[in-house]
């Protein structure tokens, strides 16, 4: 389908339909269908109306939420994450795009050398921030150690600390 989204130079022209077919010489060409397609731009862009389409989008949303619920996930090379979600949900890549838009998933570049990550908006995966923090990680500090690992190190520093006092 080819449909106008906006025009300010006159009335909107009708949407047209076409198909791609291979010519005898191997080149792909556009073949325009006769007449108008009978759909408006609004109808073409509308949310899915049948139950099967809605359930596919909902299944993709479920899989995506499950994968992204613990925080940002690397998108991987190409469409690796999108393909993984599509495969697990049993839907098309386009349905994954629709689910991504529905959930408001954020795609963000991580650092200079790192790739892209997908993440849910803050309110969707940080309902209980204390449960979503990575264990043993702090900002601007060495990794945390459990108390039984830290005790020998603290005992080793104790004499030096007492000398200062």
PDB file of C-alpha atoms in Angstrom, residues 32-89:
ATOM      1  CA  UNK A  32       0.489  -1.132  -9.598  1.00  0.00           C
ATOM      2  CA  UNK A  33      -2.931  -2.646  -8.926  1.00  0.00           C
ATOM      3  CA  UNK A  34      -5.862  -1.175 -10.846  1.00  0.00           C
ATOM      4  CA  UNK A  35      -7.846   1.497  -9.017  1.00  0.00           C
ATOM      5  CA  UNK A  36      -7.813   2.590  -5.412  1.00  0.00           C
ATOM      6  CA  UNK A  37      -7.223   0.123  -2.599  1.00  0.00           C
ATOM      7  CA  UNK A  38     -10.338   1.206  -0.682  1.00  0.00           C
ATOM      8  CA  UNK A  39      -8.572   1.850   2.623  1.00  0.00           C
ATOM      9  CA  UNK A  40      -7.720   5.185   4.201  1.00  0.00           C
ATOM     10  CA  UNK A  41      -4.406   6.034   5.832  1.00  0.00           C
ATOM     11  CA  UNK A  42      -6.107   5.956   9.240  1.00  0.00           C
ATOM     12  CA  UNK A  43      -7.412   2.439   8.593  1.00  0.00           C
ATOM     13  CA  UNK A  44      -3.982   1.253   7.490  1.00  0.00           C
ATOM     14  CA  UNK A  45      -2.327   2.685  10.610  1.00  0.00           C
ATOM     15  CA  UNK A  46      -5.045   1.628  13.064  1.00  0.00           C
ATOM     16  CA  UNK A  47      -4.356  -0.815  15.870  1.00  0.00           C
ATOM     17  CA  UNK A  48      -5.097  -4.460  15.135  1.00  0.00           C
ATOM     18  CA  UNK A  49      -8.796  -5.182  15.251  1.00  0.00           C
ATOM     19  CA  UNK A  50      -9.033  -8.932  15.211  1.00  0.00           C
ATOM     20  CA  UNK A  51      -8.429 -11.051  18.276  1.00  0.00           C
ATOM     21  CA  UNK A  52      -5.602 -13.069  16.709  1.00  0.00           C
ATOM     22  CA  UNK A  53      -3.528  -9.975  15.917  1.00  0.00           C
ATOM     23  CA  UNK A  54      -4.163  -8.578  19.390  1.00  0.00           C
ATOM     24  CA  UNK A  55      -3.163 -11.845  21.043  1.00  0.00           C
ATOM     25  CA  UNK A  56       0.055 -11.985  18.990  1.00  0.00           C
ATOM     26  CA  UNK A  57       0.963  -8.453  20.080  1.00  0.00           C
ATOM     27  CA  UNK A  58       0.109  -9.324  23.688  1.00  0.00           C
ATOM     28  CA  UNK A  59       2.264 -12.466  23.527  1.00  0.00           C
ATOM     29  CA  UNK A  60       5.179 -10.441  22.142  1.00  0.00           C
ATOM     30  CA  UNK A  61       4.634  -7.896  24.954  1.00  0.00           C
ATOM     31  CA  UNK A  62       4.689 -10.689  27.532  1.00  0.00           C
ATOM     32  CA  UNK A  63       7.943 -12.172  26.218  1.00  0.00           C
ATOM     33  CA  UNK A  64       9.534  -8.736  25.885  1.00  0.00           C
ATOM     34  CA  UNK A  65       8.519  -7.726  29.424  1.00  0.00           C
ATOM     35  CA  UNK A  66       9.889 -10.994  30.782  1.00  0.00           C
ATOM     36  CA  UNK A  67      13.246 -10.496  29.029  1.00  0.00           C
ATOM     37  CA  UNK A  68      13.599  -6.821  29.938  1.00  0.00           C
ATOM     38  CA  UNK A  69      12.166  -6.900  33.472  1.00  0.00           C
ATOM     39  CA  UNK A  70      15.582  -7.108  35.138  1.00  0.00           C
ATOM     40  CA  UNK A  71      16.960  -4.074  33.335  1.00  0.00           C
ATOM     41  CA  UNK A  72      18.635  -3.202  30.038  1.00  0.00           C
ATOM     42  CA  UNK A  73      19.408  -6.070  27.650  1.00  0.00           C
ATOM     43  CA  UNK A  74      21.988  -5.824  24.829  1.00  0.00           C
ATOM     44  CA  UNK A  75      20.261  -5.762  21.446  1.00  0.00           C
ATOM     45  CA  UNK A  76      23.115  -7.737  19.916  1.00  0.00           C
ATOM     46  CA  UNK A  77      24.329  -7.604  16.336  1.00  0.00           C
ATOM     47  CA  UNK A  78      21.696  -6.882  13.726  1.00  0.00           C
ATOM     48  CA  UNK A  79      18.229  -7.681  14.998  1.00  0.00           C
ATOM     49  CA  UNK A  80      19.351 -10.462  17.359  1.00  0.00           C
ATOM     50  CA  UNK A  81      17.177  -9.467  20.322  1.00  0.00           C
ATOM     51  CA  UNK A  82      14.189  -8.726  18.101  1.00  0.00           C
ATOM     52  CA  UNK A  83      14.570 -12.113  16.398  1.00  0.00           C
ATOM     53  CA  UNK A  84      14.871 -13.857  19.775  1.00  0.00           C
ATOM     54  CA  UNK A  85      11.644 -12.248  20.994  1.00  0.00           C
ATOM     55  CA  UNK A  86       9.860 -13.077  17.726  1.00  0.00           C
ATOM     56  CA  UNK A  87      11.001 -16.694  17.936  1.00  0.00           C
ATOM     57  CA  UNK A  88      10.033 -17.128  21.600  1.00  0.00           C
ATOM     58  CA  UNK A  89       6.637 -15.473  21.075  1.00  0.00           C
TER      59      UNK A  89
END
